[in-house]
mmCIF file of C-alpha atoms in Angstrom:
data_model
loop_
_atom_site.group_PDB
_atom_site.id
_atom_site.type_symbol
_atom_site.label_atom_id
_atom_site.label_comp_id
_atom_site.label_asym_id
_atom_site.label_seq_id
_atom_site.Cartn_x
_atom_site.Cartn_y
_atom_site.Cartn_z
ATOM 1 C CA MET A 1 -181.848 -19.323 59.293
ATOM 2 C CA LYS A 2 -179.722 -19.184 62.233
ATOM 3 C CA THR A 3 -182.123 -20.012 64.529
ATOM 4 C CA ARG A 4 -182.774 -22.951 62.613
ATOM 5 C CA ARG A 5 -179.386 -24.019 62.680
ATOM 6 C CA ARG A 6 -179.654 -22.628 66.762
ATOM 7 C CA LEU A 7 -182.560 -24.877 67.408
ATOM 8 C CA MET A 8 -181.863 -28.142 65.314
ATOM 9 C CA GLN A 9 -177.589 -28.322 66.993
ATOM 10 C CA LEU A 10 -179.956 -28.470 70.224
ATOM 11 C CA GLY A 11 -181.393 -31.205 69.153
ATOM 12 C CA MET A 12 -185.121 -29.475 68.849
ATOM 13 C CA SER A 13 -185.556 -28.804 64.883
ATOM 14 C CA VAL A 14 -188.746 -29.948 65.961
ATOM 15 C CA LEU A 15 -189.669 -26.692 68.330
ATOM 16 C CA ALA A 16 -190.155 -24.724 64.450
ATOM 17 C CA LEU A 17 -193.794 -25.005 65.723
ATOM 18 C CA PRO A 18 -194.444 -23.187 68.971
ATOM 19 C CA PHE A 19 -195.695 -25.303 72.142
ATOM 20 C CA VAL A 20 -199.472 -25.235 72.029
ATOM 21 C CA ALA A 21 -200.225 -26.635 75.544
ATOM 22 C CA GLY A 22 -203.146 -29.049 74.898
ATOM 23 C CA GLY A 23 -200.150 -30.548 72.471
ATOM 24 C CA SER A 24 -202.007 -28.414 69.552
ATOM 25 C CA SER A 25 -199.983 -26.757 67.027
ATOM 26 C CA SER A 26 -201.070 -23.612 64.340
ATOM 27 C CA GLN A 27 -199.017 -21.756 62.532
ATOM 28 C CA PRO A 28 -195.171 -21.013 63.473
ATOM 29 C CA ALA A 29 -195.159 -17.135 64.586
ATOM 30 C CA PRO A 30 -192.687 -14.593 64.716
ATOM 31 C CA ASN A 31 -189.816 -15.700 67.764
ATOM 32 C CA ALA A 32 -192.809 -18.412 68.713
ATOM 33 C CA THR A 33 -190.498 -20.859 67.993
ATOM 34 C CA LEU A 34 -189.097 -22.143 72.075
ATOM 35 C CA PRO A 35 -191.818 -23.473 74.692
ATOM 36 C CA PRO A 36 -192.261 -21.007 76.804
ATOM 37 C CA THR A 37 -192.073 -22.725 80.495
ATOM 38 C CA LEU A 38 -191.921 -25.498 82.296
ATOM 39 C CA GLU A 39 -195.518 -25.502 83.657
ATOM 40 C CA SER A 40 -197.128 -25.218 80.052
ATOM 41 C CA LEU A 41 -194.637 -28.235 78.966
ATOM 42 C CA LEU A 42 -196.530 -30.280 82.281
ATOM 43 C CA ALA A 43 -199.550 -28.557 82.191
ATOM 44 C CA THR A 44 -200.308 -30.539 79.261
ATOM 45 C CA PRO A 45 -203.104 -32.846 78.813
ATOM 46 C CA GLY A 46 -203.071 -36.778 79.580
ATOM 47 C CA LEU A 47 -201.452 -39.085 82.084
ATOM 48 C CA PRO A 48 -200.642 -38.165 85.753
ATOM 49 C CA LEU A 49 -197.285 -37.111 85.994
ATOM 50 C CA GLU A 50 -195.115 -38.609 88.871
ATOM 51 C CA GLU A 51 -192.838 -36.675 90.841
ATOM 52 C CA ARG A 52 -189.215 -37.993 91.773
ATOM 53 C CA ALA A 53 -185.843 -35.652 91.933
ATOM 54 C CA SER A 54 -181.986 -36.081 92.533
ATOM 55 C CA GLU A 55 -179.242 -34.458 93.089
ATOM 56 C CA HIS A 56 -178.826 -32.951 89.017
ATOM 57 C CA PHE A 57 -182.238 -33.866 87.491
ATOM 58 C CA TRP A 58 -185.945 -32.987 88.031
ATOM 59 C CA LEU A 59 -188.360 -36.598 87.026
ATOM 60 C CA TYR A 60 -191.813 -35.937 85.938
ATOM 61 C CA SER A 61 -193.240 -39.417 84.663
ATOM 62 C CA GLU A 62 -195.684 -40.927 83.183
ATOM 63 C CA LEU A 63 -194.128 -44.459 84.616
ATOM 64 C CA ARG A 64 -194.682 -45.533 87.893
ATOM 65 C CA GLY A 65 -192.775 -46.402 91.145
ATOM 66 C CA THR A 66 -189.522 -48.809 90.065
ATOM 67 C CA ARG A 67 -189.310 -47.422 86.559
ATOM 68 C CA ASN A 68 -188.549 -43.832 87.987
ATOM 69 C CA ALA A 69 -186.117 -44.141 90.535
ATOM 70 C CA ARG A 70 -183.452 -46.738 87.919
ATOM 71 C CA LEU A 71 -184.618 -43.729 85.534
ATOM 72 C CA LEU A 72 -183.651 -41.042 88.054
ATOM 73 C CA ASP A 73 -180.143 -43.857 88.222
ATOM 74 C CA SER A 74 -179.098 -44.011 84.338
ATOM 75 C CA LEU A 75 -179.701 -39.821 84.262
ATOM 76 C CA GLU A 76 -177.404 -39.925 86.799
ATOM 77 C CA GLU A 77 -175.062 -42.273 85.553
ATOM 78 C CA ALA A 78 -175.651 -40.998 81.775
ATOM 79 C CA LEU A 79 -174.723 -37.455 83.781
ATOM 80 C CA THR A 80 -171.149 -39.267 84.800
ATOM 81 C CA HIS A 81 -170.622 -40.574 82.303
ATOM 82 C CA ALA A 82 -170.910 -37.683 79.563
ATOM 83 C CA THR A 83 -168.896 -35.731 81.121
ATOM 84 C CA GLU A 84 -165.887 -38.136 82.126
ATOM 85 C CA LEU A 85 -166.308 -38.251 77.965
ATOM 86 C CA LEU A 86 -165.822 -35.015 77.789
ATOM 87 C CA GLY A 87 -163.814 -33.545 80.895
ATOM 88 C CA VAL A 88 -166.135 -31.890 82.723
ATOM 89 C CA LYS A 89 -164.746 -31.390 86.383
ATOM 90 C CA SER A 90 -167.938 -29.500 87.917
ATOM 91 C CA VAL A 91 -171.555 -30.369 87.388
ATOM 92 C CA ALA A 92 -172.980 -27.791 89.810
ATOM 93 C CA GLN A 93 -175.961 -27.081 88.516
ATOM 94 C CA THR A 94 -179.873 -25.749 88.639
ATOM 95 C CA PRO A 95 -181.520 -29.827 87.969
ATOM 96 C CA VAL A 96 -182.685 -29.831 84.514
ATOM 97 C CA PRO A 97 -186.641 -31.419 84.446
ATOM 98 C CA VAL A 98 -187.100 -34.533 82.003
ATOM 99 C CA ILE A 99 -190.704 -35.760 81.145
ATOM 100 C CA VAL A 100 -190.934 -38.812 80.150
ATOM 101 C CA THR A 101 -194.188 -38.990 78.718
ATOM 102 C CA THR A 102 -195.172 -43.596 77.215
ATOM 103 C CA SER A 103 -195.862 -41.894 73.417
ATOM 104 C CA ARG A 104 -195.511 -39.543 71.481
ATOM 105 C CA THR A 105 -198.707 -37.750 70.993
ATOM 106 C CA ARG A 106 -198.943 -36.214 74.413
ATOM 107 C CA PHE A 107 -196.061 -33.728 72.848
ATOM 108 C CA SER A 108 -197.234 -34.168 69.779
ATOM 109 C CA PRO A 109 -195.765 -30.165 68.912
ATOM 110 C CA LEU A 110 -192.395 -32.009 70.035
ATOM 111 C CA ILE A 111 -192.635 -35.632 69.283
ATOM 112 C CA SER A 112 -192.405 -36.441 65.895
ATOM 113 C CA PRO A 113 -193.425 -40.476 64.965
ATOM 114 C CA SER A 114 -189.969 -41.737 65.631
ATOM 115 C CA THR A 115 -188.759 -39.639 68.160
ATOM 116 C CA LYS A 116 -187.773 -41.229 70.569
ATOM 117 C CA GLY A 117 -186.555 -38.584 72.883
ATOM 118 C CA PHE A 118 -184.499 -34.852 72.629
ATOM 119 C CA ARG A 119 -182.770 -31.749 74.665
ATOM 120 C CA GLY A 120 -184.685 -28.662 74.743
ATOM 121 C CA VAL A 121 -184.210 -25.191 75.418
ATOM 122 C CA LEU A 122 -187.301 -22.812 77.329
ATOM 123 C CA ALA A 123 -188.175 -19.045 76.901
ATOM 124 C CA ASN A 124 -185.717 -18.008 79.864
ATOM 125 C CA GLY A 125 -183.335 -19.956 78.626
ATOM 126 C CA SER A 126 -183.216 -23.309 80.597
ATOM 127 C CA SER A 127 -182.588 -26.841 79.134
ATOM 128 C CA PHE A 128 -185.501 -29.025 79.181
ATOM 129 C CA ILE A 129 -185.174 -33.616 78.316
ATOM 130 C CA VAL A 130 -188.417 -35.028 76.924
ATOM 131 C CA LEU A 131 -187.891 -39.035 76.903
ATOM 132 C CA VAL A 132 -190.025 -41.544 75.272
ATOM 133 C CA VAL A 133 -190.889 -44.827 77.341
ATOM 134 C CA ASN A 134 -192.555 -47.880 76.636
ATOM 135 C CA ASP A 135 -192.746 -51.640 76.495
ATOM 136 C CA SER A 136 -190.468 -51.055 72.224
ATOM 137 C CA VAL A 137 -188.808 -47.841 73.634
ATOM 138 C CA ARG A 138 -186.028 -48.146 75.660
ATOM 139 C CA ALA A 139 -184.709 -44.793 77.800
ATOM 140 C CA TYR A 140 -182.795 -42.951 75.739
ATOM 141 C CA THR A 141 -181.043 -41.572 78.955
ATOM 142 C CA ARG A 142 -176.476 -41.364 77.554
ATOM 143 C CA HIS A 143 -177.636 -39.778 74.252
ATOM 144 C CA GLU A 144 -180.408 -37.092 76.091
ATOM 145 C CA VAL A 145 -178.327 -35.992 78.863
ATOM 146 C CA MET A 146 -174.891 -36.389 76.007
ATOM 147 C CA HIS A 147 -176.626 -33.582 74.319
ATOM 148 C CA ASP A 148 -176.896 -31.969 76.911
ATOM 149 C CA VAL A 149 -173.817 -31.496 78.121
ATOM 150 C CA ALA A 150 -171.636 -31.371 75.115
ATOM 151 C CA PHE A 151 -173.561 -28.364 74.368
ATOM 152 C CA LYS A 152 -173.850 -26.886 78.036
ATOM 153 C CA HIS A 153 -169.727 -27.231 78.156
ATOM 154 C CA TRP A 154 -168.508 -26.410 73.913
ATOM 155 C CA GLY A 155 -171.399 -24.860 72.990
ATOM 156 C CA LEU A 156 -172.590 -25.034 69.562
ATOM 157 C CA THR A 157 -170.808 -26.930 66.683
ATOM 158 C CA TYR A 158 -169.127 -25.560 63.704
ATOM 159 C CA ASP A 159 -171.501 -23.992 61.410
ATOM 160 C CA GLY A 160 -172.398 -26.857 59.477
ATOM 161 C CA GLY A 161 -171.769 -28.789 61.587
ATOM 162 C CA SER A 162 -175.026 -30.604 63.537
ATOM 163 C CA TRP A 163 -173.407 -33.498 61.970
ATOM 164 C CA LEU A 164 -171.773 -34.262 65.528
ATOM 165 C CA SER A 165 -174.525 -33.587 67.929
ATOM 166 C CA GLU A 166 -176.008 -36.591 66.803
ATOM 167 C CA SER A 167 -173.530 -38.601 66.000
ATOM 168 C CA LEU A 168 -171.664 -37.697 69.794
ATOM 169 C CA ALA A 169 -175.426 -38.726 71.462
ATOM 170 C CA THR A 170 -175.038 -41.633 69.857
ATOM 171 C CA PHE A 171 -171.212 -42.971 70.334
ATOM 172 C CA ALA A 172 -172.031 -42.180 74.358
ATOM 173 C CA ASP A 173 -175.260 -44.180 73.719
ATOM 174 C CA GLY A 174 -172.761 -46.566 72.827
ATOM 175 C CA ARG A 175 -174.492 -49.192 71.477
ATOM 176 C CA CYS A 176 -177.810 -50.272 68.799
ATOM 177 C CA GLN A 177 -180.659 -52.739 69.620
ATOM 178 C CA GLY A 178 -178.164 -54.026 72.272
ATOM 179 C CA VAL A 179 -174.754 -54.255 69.739
ATOM 180 C CA PRO A 180 -172.100 -52.332 69.870
ATOM 181 C CA ASN A 181 -172.174 -49.900 67.351
ATOM 182 C CA ILE A 182 -168.838 -49.702 65.579
ATOM 183 C CA THR A 183 -170.835 -53.737 64.595
ATOM 184 C CA VAL A 184 -173.340 -51.715 63.485
ATOM 185 C CA ALA A 185 -171.207 -49.262 61.052
ATOM 186 C CA ARG A 186 -169.357 -51.979 59.984
ATOM 187 C CA ASP A 187 -171.757 -53.941 58.295
ATOM 188 C CA LEU A 188 -173.357 -50.278 57.120
ATOM 189 C CA LEU A 189 -170.401 -49.604 55.345
ATOM 190 C CA ASN A 190 -169.798 -52.651 53.776
ATOM 191 C CA GLN A 191 -173.137 -52.224 52.653
ATOM 192 C CA ASN A 192 -171.973 -48.401 51.273
ATOM 193 C CA PRO A 193 -168.388 -49.014 49.460
ATOM 194 C CA GLN A 194 -168.063 -46.095 47.836
ATOM 195 C CA LEU A 195 -169.221 -43.545 51.028
ATOM 196 C CA THR A 196 -166.583 -41.510 52.150
ATOM 197 C CA LEU A 197 -166.285 -39.048 55.404
ATOM 198 C CA ALA A 198 -166.981 -35.893 53.010
ATOM 199 C CA ASP A 199 -170.318 -38.250 51.807
ATOM 200 C CA LEU A 200 -171.402 -38.589 55.887
ATOM 201 C CA THR A 201 -171.460 -35.287 56.460
ATOM 202 C CA SER A 202 -172.395 -33.073 54.046
ATOM 203 C CA ASP A 203 -175.531 -36.558 53.476
ATOM 204 C CA PHE A 204 -176.204 -36.267 56.900
ATOM 205 C CA TRP A 205 -179.635 -34.856 56.883
ATOM 206 C CA ASN A 206 -180.881 -36.316 53.966
ATOM 207 C CA MET A 207 -179.437 -40.315 54.892
ATOM 208 C CA ASN A 208 -181.223 -39.861 58.509
ATOM 209 C CA GLY A 209 -183.868 -38.833 56.761
ATOM 210 C CA VAL A 210 -184.001 -42.233 55.144
ATOM 211 C CA HIS A 211 -183.258 -44.440 57.783
ATOM 212 C CA ARG A 212 -181.879 -41.360 60.772
ATOM 213 C CA HIS A 213 -180.503 -44.597 62.984
ATOM 214 C CA ALA A 214 -178.396 -45.129 59.744
ATOM 215 C CA SER A 215 -176.677 -41.780 60.026
ATOM 216 C CA TYR A 216 -176.369 -41.401 63.891
ATOM 217 C CA VAL A 217 -174.465 -45.050 64.001
ATOM 218 C CA LEU A 218 -171.824 -43.766 61.128
ATOM 219 C CA GLY A 219 -171.968 -40.583 62.380
ATOM 220 C CA ALA A 220 -170.551 -42.041 65.907
ATOM 221 C CA SER A 221 -168.267 -44.674 64.573
ATOM 222 C CA VAL A 222 -166.103 -41.024 63.079
ATOM 223 C CA ILE A 223 -166.455 -39.881 66.581
ATOM 224 C CA GLU A 224 -164.399 -43.644 67.637
ATOM 225 C CA PHE A 225 -162.329 -43.078 64.848
ATOM 226 C CA LEU A 226 -161.141 -39.349 65.678
ATOM 227 C CA TRP A 227 -160.949 -39.910 69.855
ATOM 228 C CA GLN A 228 -159.159 -43.617 69.198
ATOM 229 C CA ARG A 229 -156.881 -40.820 66.719
ATOM 230 C CA GLY A 230 -155.494 -37.974 68.509
ATOM 231 C CA GLY A 231 -158.353 -38.103 71.792
ATOM 232 C CA ARG A 232 -160.856 -35.855 73.210
ATOM 233 C CA ASP A 233 -159.431 -32.577 71.971
ATOM 234 C CA ALA A 234 -159.561 -33.779 68.507
ATOM 235 C CA VAL A 235 -162.840 -34.250 68.443
ATOM 236 C CA ARG A 236 -163.630 -31.194 70.316
ATOM 237 C CA ARG A 237 -161.410 -29.635 67.672
ATOM 238 C CA LEU A 238 -163.879 -30.210 65.129
ATOM 239 C CA TRP A 239 -167.085 -30.232 66.880
ATOM 240 C CA GLN A 240 -166.163 -26.277 67.189
ATOM 241 C CA THR A 241 -164.230 -24.994 64.424
ATOM 242 C CA GLY A 242 -164.003 -27.641 62.335
ATOM 243 C CA ASP A 243 -160.857 -28.639 61.729
ATOM 244 C CA TRP A 244 -160.536 -32.711 60.834
ATOM 245 C CA PRO A 245 -157.385 -33.262 61.783
ATOM 246 C CA SER A 246 -154.560 -33.958 59.709
ATOM 247 C CA ASP A 247 -152.826 -37.168 58.133
ATOM 248 C CA SER A 248 -149.323 -37.385 58.263
ATOM 249 C CA ALA A 249 -149.683 -39.825 55.081
ATOM 250 C CA ALA A 250 -152.903 -38.019 52.741
ATOM 251 C CA SER A 251 -152.287 -34.305 50.826
ATOM 252 C CA GLY A 252 -154.867 -32.419 50.173
ATOM 253 C CA PRO A 253 -157.875 -31.230 51.801
ATOM 254 C CA PRO A 254 -159.059 -32.848 55.540
ATOM 255 C CA LEU A 255 -160.858 -35.288 53.659
ATOM 256 C CA ALA A 256 -158.781 -36.791 51.333
ATOM 257 C CA THR A 257 -159.436 -39.987 50.627
ATOM 258 C CA ASP A 258 -156.198 -41.181 53.095
ATOM 259 C CA LEU A 259 -158.641 -39.801 56.320
ATOM 260 C CA SER A 260 -162.005 -42.012 54.839
ATOM 261 C CA SER A 261 -159.547 -45.314 53.878
ATOM 262 C CA ALA A 262 -158.575 -44.765 57.053
ATOM 263 C CA TRP A 263 -161.820 -44.944 58.421
ATOM 264 C CA ARG A 264 -163.235 -47.450 57.486
ATOM 265 C CA SER A 265 -159.670 -49.645 58.397
ATOM 266 C CA PHE A 266 -160.561 -48.422 62.001
ATOM 267 C CA VAL A 267 -164.365 -49.214 62.120
ATOM 268 C CA THR A 268 -163.103 -53.035 60.697
ATOM 269 C CA GLN A 269 -161.050 -53.818 62.357
ATOM 270 C CA ARG A 270 -162.053 -52.707 65.756
ATOM 271 C CA ALA A 271 -165.718 -54.606 64.818
ATOM 272 C CA GLY A 272 -163.277 -57.147 63.987
ATOM 273 C CA ASN A 273 -165.569 -60.500 63.564
ATOM 274 C CA GLN A 274 -168.267 -59.380 66.175
ATOM 275 C CA ALA A 275 -172.098 -60.310 65.531
ATOM 276 C CA GLY A 276 -174.175 -57.656 63.961
ATOM 277 C CA LEU A 277 -177.155 -56.433 63.695
ATOM 278 C CA ASP A 278 -179.967 -57.649 60.715
ATOM 279 C CA VAL A 279 -180.102 -54.787 58.303
ATOM 280 C CA GLU A 280 -184.045 -55.588 59.059
ATOM 281 C CA ARG A 281 -184.585 -55.275 62.621
ATOM 282 C CA LEU A 282 -182.144 -51.710 62.276
ATOM 283 C CA ARG A 283 -184.921 -50.655 59.454
ATOM 284 C CA ARG A 284 -187.732 -51.951 61.095
ATOM 285 C CA ASN A 285 -186.683 -51.035 64.869
ATOM 286 C CA GLY A 286 -184.153 -48.594 64.621
ATOM 287 C CA CYS A 287 -181.680 -48.218 67.312
ATOM 288 C CA GLY A 288 -184.559 -49.543 69.975
#
């Protein structure tokens, strides 16, 4: 269970099956849950990979030319954004490998039919990122880079807090089909008037199974709410300890109705009258 939880928190629960070069998988063998090396990933048959590098990333991409240059710029911008959000002073590190594929078939043991990217860990403990990028799927650079920065500098979430990893990464990404997350969250909450913070955090992965982007966007709105109330420290404290900020108007458990009401009110006020996202578009395409 500890291994499974750790993999989920690292944004790579799909790695419950061992990686086998060539994109095949078998029944999991004991302790065979991590890709052994970067080389084994890169050796997976498929389109040739163009290699590029920036200060903090190694890019191995099925795309070509200027698209890869833009991707590297986006990764570096995502790193700056994530480190500023989390208050990280220094990002001196070995460059993180980023593998870009145009489909979900090349790395089928790692990439599920709905996965658009993930941050994982190799057997030697070093991190890597896989992004699915094509005409229909945008590059989730801010999302996956935030996973990497958060786990490296904040550690794992508290026991039971794996929902926070996707929530913080979605908060960093900021948008869903071009619409601010907070606006999409407003409409989702209006459709679920009884949903509380306790419901969301306890049922996050079940909700995710029904509609992954709905739970991710709602989680992002919780991060934005906590950030407004107590700043970065409040989010970091919840991440590391599970301690919710107290509400002077509330009595009882930290997930009392008053805190849920405050969250809902914050989302409604912050979103205002901005145009939302059509429910069918969200259901059909997720967040793009």
